[in-house]
Tab-separated table of C-alpha atoms and ligand atoms in Angstrom:
chain	number	residue	atom	x	y	z
A	2	MET	CA	0.013	0.022	-0.014
A	3	SER	CA	1.170	3.491	-0.502
A	4	ARG	CA	0.123	6.190	1.895
A	5	ARG	CA	0.354	9.562	0.292
A	6	ARG	CA	2.885	11.675	2.256
A	7	ALA	CA	2.423	15.352	2.646
A	8	ARG	CA	5.171	17.211	0.852
A	9	THR	CA	7.076	19.984	2.527
A	10	ARG	CA	5.968	23.377	1.382
A	11	LEU	CA	7.766	26.601	2.216
A	12	ALA	CA	6.483	30.234	2.018
A	13	HIS	CA	8.739	33.248	2.358
A	14	GLY	CA	9.058	37.003	2.366
A	15	GLY	CA	12.132	39.252	2.391
A	16	ALA	CA	12.958	42.898	3.090
A	17	THR	CA	16.105	45.073	3.204
A	18	ALA	CA	16.894	48.717	4.053
A	19	VAL	CA	19.991	50.869	3.832
A	20	GLY	CA	19.378	52.125	7.419
A	21	CYS	CA	20.072	55.554	8.846
A	22	VAL	CA	23.924	55.886	8.629
A	23	ARG	CA	25.287	54.018	5.616
A	24	ALA	CA	25.422	55.655	2.183
A	25	SER	CA	24.709	52.395	0.320
A	26	ASN	CA	23.131	49.038	0.976
A	27	GLN	CA	25.812	46.353	0.751
A	28	ASP	CA	23.434	43.597	2.023
A	29	ASP	CA	21.786	41.351	-0.525
A	30	HIS	CA	19.139	38.566	-0.453
A	31	GLY	CA	17.594	36.163	-2.808
A	32	ALA	CA	15.214	33.173	-3.178
A	33	GLY	CA	14.577	30.601	-5.741
A	34	ASP	CA	13.267	26.984	-5.893
A	35	ASP	CA	13.124	26.423	-2.052
A	36	LEU	CA	16.500	28.096	-1.520
A	37	PHE	CA	16.934	31.328	0.513
A	38	VAL	CA	20.062	33.417	0.857
A	39	VAL	CA	21.255	36.481	2.796
A	40	ALA	CA	24.673	38.086	2.311
A	41	ASP	CA	26.339	41.140	3.944
A	42	GLY	CA	29.186	42.542	1.825
A	43	MET	CA	32.185	44.506	2.855
A	44	GLY	CA	34.823	46.365	0.981
A	45	GLY	CA	35.533	49.928	-0.130
A	46	HIS	CA	33.793	51.807	-2.950
A	47	ARG	CA	31.321	49.388	-4.512
A	48	GLY	CA	33.172	46.241	-3.395
A	49	GLY	CA	30.710	45.192	-0.683
A	50	GLU	CA	27.645	45.567	-2.901
A	51	VAL	CA	29.307	43.558	-5.706
A	52	ALA	CA	30.477	40.801	-3.308
A	53	SER	CA	27.149	40.189	-1.682
A	54	ALA	CA	25.258	40.263	-5.031
A	55	GLU	CA	27.837	37.954	-6.624
A	56	ALA	CA	27.522	35.556	-3.654
A	57	VAL	CA	23.674	35.505	-3.719
A	58	THR	CA	23.424	34.897	-7.417
A	59	GLY	CA	26.337	32.438	-7.246
A	60	VAL	CA	24.616	30.206	-4.680
A	61	LEU	CA	21.247	30.383	-6.422
A	62	GLY	CA	22.895	29.447	-9.758
A	63	ALA	CA	25.163	26.683	-8.373
A	64	PHE	CA	22.639	24.744	-6.253
A	65	ASP	CA	22.193	21.757	-8.502
A	66	GLN	CA	22.411	18.908	-5.951
A	67	ARG	CA	19.542	19.116	-3.404
A	68	THR	CA	21.516	17.812	-0.406
A	69	ARG	CA	23.357	19.310	2.576
A	70	ILE	CA	26.685	18.860	0.836
A	71	GLY	CA	25.259	20.170	-2.374
A	72	LEU	CA	24.396	23.402	-0.493
A	73	ALA	CA	27.996	23.627	0.827
A	74	ARG	CA	29.260	23.117	-2.695
A	75	ALA	CA	27.074	25.878	-3.977
A	76	VAL	CA	28.503	28.208	-1.305
A	77	ASP	CA	31.988	27.155	-2.367
A	78	ARG	CA	31.258	27.921	-6.024
A	79	ALA	CA	29.889	31.319	-4.982
A	80	ASN	CA	33.160	31.917	-3.095
A	81	GLN	CA	35.160	31.116	-6.301
A	82	ALA	CA	32.959	33.553	-8.181
A	83	VAL	CA	33.629	36.330	-5.647
A	84	LEU	CA	37.357	35.634	-5.810
A	85	ALA	CA	37.396	35.611	-9.625
A	86	ARG	CA	35.400	38.858	-9.803
A	87	ALA	CA	37.819	40.598	-7.411
A	88	ALA	CA	40.870	39.311	-9.235
A	89	GLY	CA	39.608	40.829	-12.515
A	90	ASP	CA	38.968	44.351	-11.226
A	91	PRO	CA	41.373	46.448	-9.092
A	92	ASP	CA	38.465	48.491	-7.768
A	93	LEU	CA	37.098	45.310	-6.151
A	94	PHE	CA	40.344	44.108	-4.544
A	95	GLY	CA	39.731	42.882	-0.975
A	96	MET	CA	35.996	42.624	-1.165
A	97	GLY	CA	34.275	39.931	0.776
A	98	THR	CA	30.878	38.924	2.103
A	99	THR	CA	29.096	36.903	4.739
A	100	LEU	CA	26.514	34.374	3.538
A	101	CYS	CA	23.793	32.294	5.148
A	102	ALA	CA	21.419	29.984	3.282
A	103	LEU	CA	18.510	27.635	3.972
A	104	ALA	CA	17.249	25.057	1.464
A	105	LEU	CA	14.840	22.159	1.274
A	106	VAL	CA	16.964	19.098	0.640
A	107	ARG	CA	16.687	15.307	0.342
A	108	SER	CA	18.349	13.069	2.909
A	109	GLU	CA	18.167	9.498	4.187
A	110	ASP	CA	15.503	10.820	6.587
A	111	GLY	CA	13.359	12.234	3.834
A	112	GLU	CA	12.824	15.932	3.204
A	113	MET	CA	14.929	18.085	5.538
A	114	LEU	CA	16.150	21.651	5.750
A	115	ALA	CA	19.835	22.359	5.157
A	116	ILE	CA	21.428	25.454	6.623
A	117	ALA	CA	24.809	26.819	5.676
A	118	ASN	CA	26.805	29.713	7.146
A	119	VAL	CA	30.001	31.692	6.655
A	120	GLY	CA	30.493	34.916	8.609
A	121	ASP	CA	28.162	36.623	11.068
A	122	SER	CA	24.769	36.781	9.321
A	123	ARG	CA	22.433	34.479	11.128
A	124	VAL	CA	19.766	31.819	10.770
A	125	TYR	CA	17.223	31.604	13.588
A	126	ARG	CA	14.430	29.059	14.112
A	127	TYR	CA	11.231	30.017	15.864
A	128	GLY	CA	9.237	26.972	16.888
A	129	ASP	CA	7.579	25.463	19.966
A	130	GLY	CA	7.469	29.008	21.445
A	131	HIS	CA	11.263	29.507	21.396
A	132	LEU	CA	13.678	31.495	19.249
A	133	VAL	CA	17.038	29.680	18.719
A	134	GLN	CA	20.084	30.828	16.803
A	135	VAL	CA	21.048	27.874	14.649
A	136	THR	CA	24.234	29.296	13.140
A	137	ASP	CA	27.453	30.199	14.929
A	138	ASP	CA	28.946	33.601	14.176
A	139	HIS	CA	32.408	33.588	12.630
A	140	SER	CA	33.612	36.722	14.370
A	141	LEU	CA	36.472	37.387	16.715
A	142	VAL	CA	34.220	38.042	19.721
A	143	ALA	CA	32.081	34.950	19.008
A	144	GLU	CA	35.193	32.781	18.944
A	145	LEU	CA	36.283	34.329	22.268
A	146	VAL	CA	32.791	33.641	23.804
A	147	ARG	CA	32.909	30.033	22.623
A	148	SER	CA	36.393	29.601	24.108
A	149	GLY	CA	35.239	31.112	27.398
A	150	GLU	CA	37.395	34.261	27.198
A	151	LEU	CA	34.534	36.743	26.916
A	152	THR	CA	30.974	36.816	28.198
A	153	GLU	CA	28.028	37.438	25.781
A	154	ASP	CA	27.622	40.849	27.463
A	155	GLU	CA	31.275	41.815	27.029
A	156	ALA	CA	31.068	40.663	23.417
A	157	SER	CA	28.138	42.901	22.664
A	158	ARG	CA	30.126	45.943	23.735
A	159	HIS	CA	33.560	44.849	22.471
A	160	PRO	CA	35.320	47.445	20.298
A	161	GLN	CA	36.479	44.743	17.891
A	162	ARG	CA	33.089	43.097	17.480
A	163	ASN	CA	33.076	43.851	13.765
A	164	ILE	CA	36.060	41.644	12.971
A	165	LEU	CA	35.121	38.586	10.984
A	166	THR	CA	37.060	35.360	11.116
A	167	ARG	CA	35.530	33.849	7.919
A	168	ALA	CA	34.009	35.332	4.849
A	169	LEU	CA	33.580	34.628	1.138
A	170	GLY	CA	36.233	36.254	-1.019
A	171	ILE	CA	39.286	35.704	1.179
A	172	GLU	CA	40.740	32.384	0.075
A	173	ALA	CA	39.904	29.447	-2.151
A	174	ALA	CA	39.637	26.673	0.535
A	175	LEU	CA	36.517	27.910	2.343
A	176	PRO	CA	35.159	26.010	5.398
A	177	VAL	CA	31.333	26.154	5.286
A	178	ASP	CA	29.325	25.348	8.478
A	179	THR	CA	26.319	23.173	7.706
A	180	TRP	CA	23.327	21.686	9.607
A	181	GLU	CA	20.448	19.450	8.593
A	182	VAL	CA	17.269	19.930	10.619
A	183	PRO	CA	13.728	18.544	10.376
A	184	ALA	CA	11.097	20.539	8.474
A	185	ARG	CA	8.231	20.755	10.895
A	186	ALA	CA	4.935	22.365	9.901
A	187	GLY	CA	4.418	25.685	11.716
A	188	ASP	CA	8.167	26.357	12.219
A	189	ARG	CA	9.496	29.724	11.083
A	190	TYR	CA	13.071	30.547	10.024
A	191	LEU	CA	14.684	33.918	9.945
A	192	LEU	CA	17.814	34.688	7.867
A	193	CYS	CA	19.209	38.076	8.620
A	194	SER	CA	22.294	40.406	8.571
A	195	ASP	CA	23.919	41.752	11.679
A	196	GLY	CA	22.141	45.069	11.106
A	197	LEU	CA	19.028	43.327	12.457
A	198	PHE	CA	20.210	41.514	15.516
A	199	ASN	CA	22.482	44.385	16.577
A	200	GLU	CA	19.411	46.584	16.884
A	201	LEU	CA	16.777	44.147	18.097
A	202	ASP	CA	17.160	41.642	20.918
A	203	ASP	CA	15.732	38.120	20.822
A	204	ASP	CA	12.464	39.170	22.558
A	205	ALA	CA	11.877	41.927	19.999
A	206	ILE	CA	12.614	39.579	17.089
A	207	ALA	CA	10.371	36.815	18.477
A	208	GLY	CA	7.602	39.283	19.163
A	209	VAL	CA	7.349	40.171	15.458
A	210	LEU	CA	7.600	36.548	14.381
A	211	VAL	CA	4.622	35.700	16.670
A	212	ALA	CA	2.532	38.737	15.747
A	213	GLU	CA	2.858	38.870	11.946
A	214	ASP	CA	1.569	35.716	10.263
A	215	ASP	CA	2.472	36.767	6.731
A	216	PRO	CA	6.195	36.148	6.071
A	217	GLU	CA	6.456	39.212	3.798
A	218	LEU	CA	4.930	41.447	6.463
A	219	ALA	CA	7.004	39.837	9.189
A	220	ALA	CA	10.272	40.487	7.274
A	221	ALA	CA	9.215	44.097	6.501
A	222	THR	CA	8.263	44.763	10.126
A	223	LEU	CA	11.540	43.327	11.438
A	224	VAL	CA	13.574	45.560	9.030
A	225	ARG	CA	11.443	48.650	9.859
A	226	ASN	CA	11.824	48.078	13.620
A	227	ALA	CA	15.617	47.712	13.276
A	228	VAL	CA	15.857	50.960	11.397
A	229	THR	CA	13.609	52.731	13.925
A	230	ALA	CA	15.818	51.357	16.701
A	231	GLY	CA	18.885	53.024	15.235
A	232	GLY	CA	19.575	51.661	11.790
A	233	HIS	CA	23.355	51.965	12.276
A	234	ASP	CA	23.914	49.371	9.512
A	235	ASN	CA	22.181	47.915	6.503
A	236	VAL	CA	19.393	45.632	7.568
A	237	THR	CA	18.062	42.520	5.815
A	238	ALA	CA	15.533	39.845	6.832
A	239	VAL	CA	14.154	36.849	5.035
A	240	VAL	CA	11.336	34.889	6.824
A	241	VAL	CA	10.766	31.317	5.649
A	242	ASP	CA	7.664	29.464	6.941
A	243	VAL	CA	7.250	25.722	6.886
A	244	ALA	CA	3.679	25.946	5.589
A	245	ALA	CA	3.269	22.171	5.250
A	246	ALA	CA	5.399	19.125	6.142
A	247	PRO	CA	4.983	15.417	6.657
A	248	ALA	CA	3.214	14.797	9.984
A	249	ASP	CA	5.811	12.235	10.956
A	250	ALA	CA	8.737	14.692	10.744
A	251	PRO	CA	11.095	13.935	13.714
A	252	ASP	CA	11.330	16.255	16.708
A	253	TRP	CA	13.386	19.400	16.066
A	254	GLN	CA	16.896	19.511	17.341
A	255	ARG	CA	19.992	21.372	16.471
A	256	PRO	CA	22.819	18.965	15.643
A	257	GLU	CA	26.482	19.921	15.888
A	258	ALA	CA	27.603	21.719	12.728
A	259	LEU	CA	29.457	19.766	10.124
A	260	VAL	CA	32.139	21.895	8.573
A	261	GLU	CA	32.617	21.210	4.869
A	262	VAL	CA	35.652	22.351	2.912
A	263	PRO	CA	34.276	21.479	-0.561
A	264	SER	CA	37.481	22.454	-2.444
A	265	SER	CA	39.435	19.809	-0.608
A	266	GLY	CA	36.579	17.336	0.031
A	267	VAL	CA	37.049	17.499	3.814
A	268	THR	CA	34.237	17.156	6.378
A	269	ARG	CA	34.917	17.809	10.036
A	270	SER	CA	32.852	18.160	13.148
A	271	ALA	CA	32.560	21.740	14.427
A	272	ARG	CA	34.609	20.707	17.546
A	273	ALA	CA	37.517	19.544	15.426
A	274	ALA	CA	37.262	22.565	13.193
A	275	LEU	CA	37.219	24.913	16.198
A	276	ALA	CA	40.702	23.975	17.297
A	277	ASP	CA	41.937	24.390	13.749
A	278	ARG	CA	40.047	27.564	13.178
A	279	SER	CA	41.333	29.334	16.287
A	280	ARG	CA	44.833	28.639	15.134
A	281	ARG	CA	44.415	29.509	11.497
A	282	TRP	CA	41.347	31.609	10.891
A	283	ALA	CA	40.878	33.889	13.796
A	284	PHE	CA	43.835	36.098	13.239
A	285	THR	CA	45.234	35.292	9.769
A	286	PHE	CA	42.014	36.174	7.989
A	287	GLY	CA	40.349	38.454	10.547
A	288	ARG	CA	39.610	41.815	9.107
A	289	ARG	CA	37.822	44.858	10.028
A	290	ARG	CA	34.537	45.863	8.430
A	291	SER	CA	33.611	49.399	7.993
A	292	GLY	CA	30.961	50.485	10.442
A	293	ARG	CA	30.075	50.931	14.046
B	315	MG	MG1	26.145	44.410	8.392
Protein backbone atom coordinates (compact mmCIF):
# COMPACT_ATOMS: atom_id res chain seq x y z
CA MET A 1 0.00 0.00 0.00
CA SER A 2 1.16 3.50 -0.50
CA ARG A 3 0.14 6.18 1.92
CA ARG A 4 0.35 9.57 0.28
CA ARG A 5 2.88 11.63 2.25
CA ALA A 6 2.42 15.34 2.62
CA ARG A 7 5.19 17.22 0.86
CA THR A 8 7.09 19.98 2.55
CA ARG A 9 5.94 23.39 1.38
CA LEU A 10 7.75 26.64 2.21
CA ALA A 11 6.47 30.22 2.05
CA HIS A 12 8.71 33.25 2.38
CA GLY A 13 9.09 37.01 2.37
CA GLY A 14 12.13 39.26 2.40
CA ALA A 15 12.98 42.90 3.07
CA THR A 16 16.07 45.09 3.20
CA ALA A 17 16.90 48.70 4.04
CA VAL A 18 20.00 50.89 3.86
CA GLY A 19 19.38 52.13 7.42
CA CYS A 20 20.09 55.59 8.85
CA VAL A 21 23.89 55.86 8.63
CA ARG A 22 25.30 54.04 5.61
CA ALA A 23 25.45 55.64 2.16
CA SER A 24 24.69 52.42 0.31
CA ASN A 25 23.12 49.03 0.96
CA GLN A 26 25.80 46.32 0.78
CA ASP A 27 23.42 43.60 1.99
CA ASP A 28 21.73 41.36 -0.55
CA HIS A 29 19.18 38.57 -0.42
CA GLY A 30 17.57 36.18 -2.84
CA ALA A 31 15.25 33.21 -3.16
CA GLY A 32 14.58 30.56 -5.74
CA ASP A 33 13.31 26.98 -5.84
CA ASP A 34 13.12 26.45 -2.06
CA LEU A 35 16.52 28.08 -1.49
CA PHE A 36 16.91 31.30 0.50
CA VAL A 37 20.07 33.39 0.88
CA VAL A 38 21.24 36.47 2.80
CA ALA A 39 24.66 38.09 2.31
CA ASP A 40 26.32 41.12 3.93
CA GLY A 41 29.16 42.52 1.83
CA MET A 42 32.20 44.49 2.87
CA GLY A 43 34.85 46.36 0.96
CA GLY A 44 35.53 49.91 -0.14
CA HIS A 45 33.78 51.79 -2.96
CA ARG A 46 31.30 49.39 -4.54
CA GLY A 47 33.14 46.23 -3.40
CA GLY A 48 30.69 45.19 -0.69
CA GLU A 49 27.66 45.55 -2.92
CA VAL A 50 29.30 43.55 -5.70
CA ALA A 51 30.51 40.81 -3.34
CA SER A 52 27.12 40.20 -1.71
CA ALA A 53 25.28 40.27 -5.05
CA GLU A 54 27.84 37.92 -6.64
CA ALA A 55 27.52 35.55 -3.66
CA VAL A 56 23.71 35.44 -3.69
CA THR A 57 23.40 34.89 -7.44
CA GLY A 58 26.32 32.45 -7.26
CA VAL A 59 24.62 30.22 -4.69
CA LEU A 60 21.23 30.38 -6.43
CA GLY A 61 22.86 29.43 -9.74
CA ALA A 62 25.13 26.68 -8.38
CA PHE A 63 22.65 24.75 -6.21
CA ASP A 64 22.18 21.76 -8.50
CA GLN A 65 22.41 18.93 -5.97
CA ARG A 66 19.60 19.09 -3.42
CA THR A 67 21.51 17.82 -0.36
CA ARG A 68 23.34 19.35 2.60
CA ILE A 69 26.69 18.83 0.86
CA GLY A 70 25.23 20.18 -2.36
CA LEU A 71 24.42 23.41 -0.50
CA ALA A 72 27.99 23.63 0.85
CA ARG A 73 29.30 23.10 -2.70
CA ALA A 74 27.06 25.89 -3.99
CA VAL A 75 28.50 28.24 -1.32
CA ASP A 76 31.99 27.14 -2.36
CA ARG A 77 31.27 27.93 -6.01
CA ALA A 78 29.90 31.32 -5.01
CA ASN A 79 33.17 31.91 -3.13
CA GLN A 80 35.16 31.08 -6.27
CA ALA A 81 32.95 33.53 -8.21
CA VAL A 82 33.60 36.34 -5.68
CA LEU A 83 37.35 35.64 -5.80
CA ALA A 84 37.39 35.61 -9.61
CA ARG A 85 35.43 38.84 -9.83
CA ALA A 86 37.82 40.58 -7.39
CA ALA A 87 40.87 39.28 -9.25
CA GLY A 88 39.61 40.81 -12.49
CA ASP A 89 38.97 44.34 -11.22
CA PRO A 90 41.39 46.42 -9.10
CA ASP A 91 38.45 48.47 -7.75
CA LEU A 92 37.09 45.30 -6.14
CA PHE A 93 40.31 44.11 -4.54
CA GLY A 94 39.76 42.89 -0.98
CA MET A 95 35.98 42.67 -1.16
CA GLY A 96 34.26 39.94 0.80
CA THR A 97 30.87 38.94 2.10
CA THR A 98 29.09 36.87 4.71
CA LEU A 99 26.51 34.38 3.52
CA CYS A 100 23.83 32.27 5.18
CA ALA A 101 21.42 30.01 3.34
CA LEU A 102 18.52 27.65 3.97
CA ALA A 103 17.27 25.06 1.49
CA LEU A 104 14.85 22.16 1.27
CA VAL A 105 16.96 19.06 0.64
CA ARG A 106 16.67 15.30 0.36
CA SER A 107 18.35 13.08 2.90
CA GLU A 108 18.16 9.52 4.19
CA ASP A 109 15.50 10.79 6.61
CA GLY A 110 13.34 12.23 3.82
CA GLU A 111 12.86 15.92 3.18
CA MET A 112 14.93 18.06 5.54
CA LEU A 113 16.14 21.65 5.76
CA ALA A 114 19.84 22.30 5.16
CA ILE A 115 21.40 25.43 6.60
CA ALA A 116 24.82 26.83 5.66
CA ASN A 117 26.79 29.70 7.15
CA VAL A 118 30.00 31.66 6.62
CA GLY A 119 30.47 34.90 8.60
CA ASP A 120 28.15 36.64 11.06
CA SER A 121 24.82 36.78 9.31
CA ARG A 122 22.45 34.46 11.15
CA VAL A 123 19.76 31.83 10.76
CA TYR A 124 17.23 31.55 13.61
CA ARG A 125 14.46 29.05 14.11
CA TYR A 126 11.23 30.02 15.86
CA GLY A 127 9.22 26.99 16.92
CA ASP A 128 7.60 25.47 20.00
CA GLY A 129 7.50 28.98 21.47
CA HIS A 130 11.27 29.53 21.36
CA LEU A 131 13.69 31.52 19.22
CA VAL A 132 16.99 29.69 18.71
CA GLN A 133 20.03 30.86 16.79
CA VAL A 134 21.02 27.88 14.63
CA THR A 135 24.23 29.28 13.16
CA ASP A 136 27.47 30.17 14.97
CA ASP A 137 28.94 33.59 14.18
CA HIS A 138 32.40 33.60 12.63
CA SER A 139 33.59 36.72 14.38
CA LEU A 140 36.48 37.38 16.72
CA VAL A 141 34.21 38.05 19.70
CA ALA A 142 32.06 34.98 19.04
CA GLU A 143 35.20 32.80 18.95
CA LEU A 144 36.27 34.34 22.28
CA VAL A 145 32.82 33.68 23.81
CA ARG A 146 32.92 30.05 22.62
CA SER A 147 36.38 29.58 24.12
CA GLY A 148 35.23 31.14 27.42
CA GLU A 149 37.43 34.25 27.23
CA LEU A 150 34.54 36.72 26.90
CA THR A 151 30.98 36.81 28.21
CA GLU A 152 28.06 37.46 25.82
CA ASP A 153 27.61 40.83 27.46
CA GLU A 154 31.27 41.80 27.03
CA ALA A 155 31.10 40.65 23.41
CA SER A 156 28.11 42.88 22.67
CA ARG A 157 30.11 45.97 23.72
CA HIS A 158 33.54 44.88 22.47
CA PRO A 159 35.31 47.48 20.28
CA GLN A 160 36.47 44.74 17.89
CA ARG A 161 33.07 43.09 17.47
CA ASN A 162 33.08 43.86 13.75
CA ILE A 163 36.08 41.65 12.99
CA LEU A 164 35.10 38.59 10.99
CA THR A 165 37.08 35.36 11.10
CA ARG A 166 35.53 33.85 7.97
CA ALA A 167 34.05 35.33 4.82
CA LEU A 168 33.59 34.61 1.13
CA GLY A 169 36.24 36.28 -1.03
CA ILE A 170 39.26 35.68 1.21
CA GLU A 171 40.75 32.38 0.07
CA ALA A 172 39.91 29.44 -2.15
CA ALA A 173 39.64 26.70 0.52
CA LEU A 174 36.55 27.92 2.37
CA PRO A 175 35.17 26.02 5.39
CA VAL A 176 31.34 26.14 5.32
CA ASP A 177 29.33 25.33 8.47
CA THR A 178 26.30 23.18 7.67
CA TRP A 179 23.35 21.68 9.54
CA GLU A 180 20.45 19.46 8.58
CA VAL A 181 17.27 19.91 10.62
CA PRO A 182 13.74 18.50 10.34
CA ALA A 183 11.12 20.55 8.49
CA ARG A 184 8.20 20.77 10.91
CA ALA A 185 4.91 22.39 9.92
CA GLY A 186 4.43 25.72 11.69
CA ASP A 187 8.15 26.39 12.21
CA ARG A 188 9.49 29.71 11.07
CA TYR A 189 13.06 30.52 10.06
CA LEU A 190 14.70 33.93 9.93
CA LEU A 191 17.80 34.67 7.87
CA CYS A 192 19.24 38.09 8.64
CA SER A 193 22.27 40.37 8.52
CA ASP A 194 23.90 41.76 11.67
CA GLY A 195 22.13 45.08 11.13
CA LEU A 196 19.00 43.34 12.42
CA PHE A 197 20.19 41.56 15.55
CA ASN A 198 22.50 44.39 16.62
CA GLU A 199 19.40 46.61 16.89
CA LEU A 200 16.76 44.12 18.10
CA ASP A 201 17.16 41.63 20.93
CA ASP A 202 15.72 38.12 20.85
CA ASP A 203 12.44 39.16 22.51
CA ALA A 204 11.89 41.94 19.97
CA ILE A 205 12.61 39.55 17.09
CA ALA A 206 10.39 36.78 18.49
CA GLY A 207 7.59 39.28 19.16
CA VAL A 208 7.36 40.17 15.47
CA LEU A 209 7.60 36.53 14.36
CA VAL A 210 4.65 35.70 16.64
CA ALA A 211 2.54 38.74 15.77
CA GLU A 212 2.86 38.83 11.96
CA ASP A 213 1.51 35.74 10.23
CA ASP A 214 2.43 36.78 6.72
CA PRO A 215 6.16 36.17 6.09
CA GLU A 216 6.46 39.21 3.80
CA LEU A 217 4.91 41.44 6.48
CA ALA A 218 7.04 39.84 9.20
CA ALA A 219 10.25 40.51 7.26
CA ALA A 220 9.22 44.09 6.49
CA THR A 221 8.26 44.77 10.13
CA LEU A 222 11.55 43.35 11.44
CA VAL A 223 13.55 45.56 9.06
CA ARG A 224 11.44 48.64 9.85
CA ASN A 225 11.82 48.07 13.61
CA ALA A 226 15.62 47.71 13.28
CA VAL A 227 15.83 50.98 11.35
CA THR A 228 13.61 52.71 13.92
CA ALA A 229 15.81 51.34 16.72
CA GLY A 230 18.87 53.04 15.24
CA GLY A 231 19.57 51.70 11.76
CA HIS A 232 23.34 51.92 12.28
CA ASP A 233 23.93 49.36 9.52
CA ASN A 234 22.19 47.93 6.48
CA VAL A 235 19.35 45.61 7.56
CA THR A 236 18.07 42.51 5.81
CA ALA A 237 15.56 39.86 6.87
CA VAL A 238 14.15 36.83 5.05
CA VAL A 239 11.38 34.91 6.83
CA VAL A 240 10.75 31.32 5.70
CA ASP A 241 7.66 29.47 6.94
CA VAL A 242 7.27 25.70 6.86
CA ALA A 243 3.69 25.91 5.59
CA ALA A 244 3.27 22.15 5.26
CA ALA A 245 5.38 19.13 6.15
CA PRO A 246 4.97 15.40 6.69
CA ALA A 247 3.19 14.80 10.01
CA ASP A 248 5.81 12.21 10.96
CA ALA A 249 8.72 14.67 10.80
CA PRO A 250 11.13 13.98 13.69
CA ASP A 251 11.34 16.28 16.71
CA TRP A 252 13.37 19.39 16.08
CA GLN A 253 16.89 19.50 17.36
CA ARG A 254 20.01 21.38 16.47
CA PRO A 255 22.82 18.95 15.66
CA GLU A 256 26.44 19.92 15.89
CA ALA A 257 27.61 21.72 12.78
CA LEU A 258 29.44 19.78 10.11
CA VAL A 259 32.16 21.89 8.56
CA GLU A 260 32.61 21.21 4.86
CA VAL A 261 35.66 22.33 2.91
CA PRO A 262 34.28 21.49 -0.55
CA SER A 263 37.44 22.46 -2.45
CA SER A 264 39.42 19.81 -0.56
CA GLY A 265 36.59 17.32 0.03
CA VAL A 266 37.06 17.51 3.81
CA THR A 267 34.25 17.16 6.37
CA ARG A 268 34.94 17.83 10.05
CA SER A 269 32.84 18.19 13.16
CA ALA A 270 32.57 21.73 14.49
CA ARG A 271 34.61 20.73 17.53
CA ALA A 272 37.52 19.50 15.42
CA ALA A 273 37.26 22.54 13.20
CA LEU A 274 37.23 24.93 16.16
CA ALA A 275 40.73 23.98 17.28
CA ASP A 276 41.96 24.37 13.73
CA ARG A 277 40.03 27.57 13.20
CA SER A 278 41.30 29.32 16.29
CA ARG A 279 44.83 28.64 15.15
CA ARG A 280 44.41 29.50 11.49
CA TRP A 281 41.35 31.60 10.90
CA ALA A 282 40.88 33.90 13.80
CA PHE A 283 43.84 36.10 13.20
CA THR A 284 45.21 35.28 9.77
CA PHE A 285 42.00 36.18 8.00
CA GLY A 286 40.37 38.43 10.55
CA ARG A 287 39.61 41.82 9.09
CA ARG A 288 37.81 44.89 10.04
CA ARG A 289 34.54 45.81 8.45
CA SER A 290 33.61 49.41 8.02
CA GLY A 291 30.96 50.47 10.44
CA ARG A 292 30.08 50.95 14.03
MG1 LIG B 1 26.13 44.37 8.37
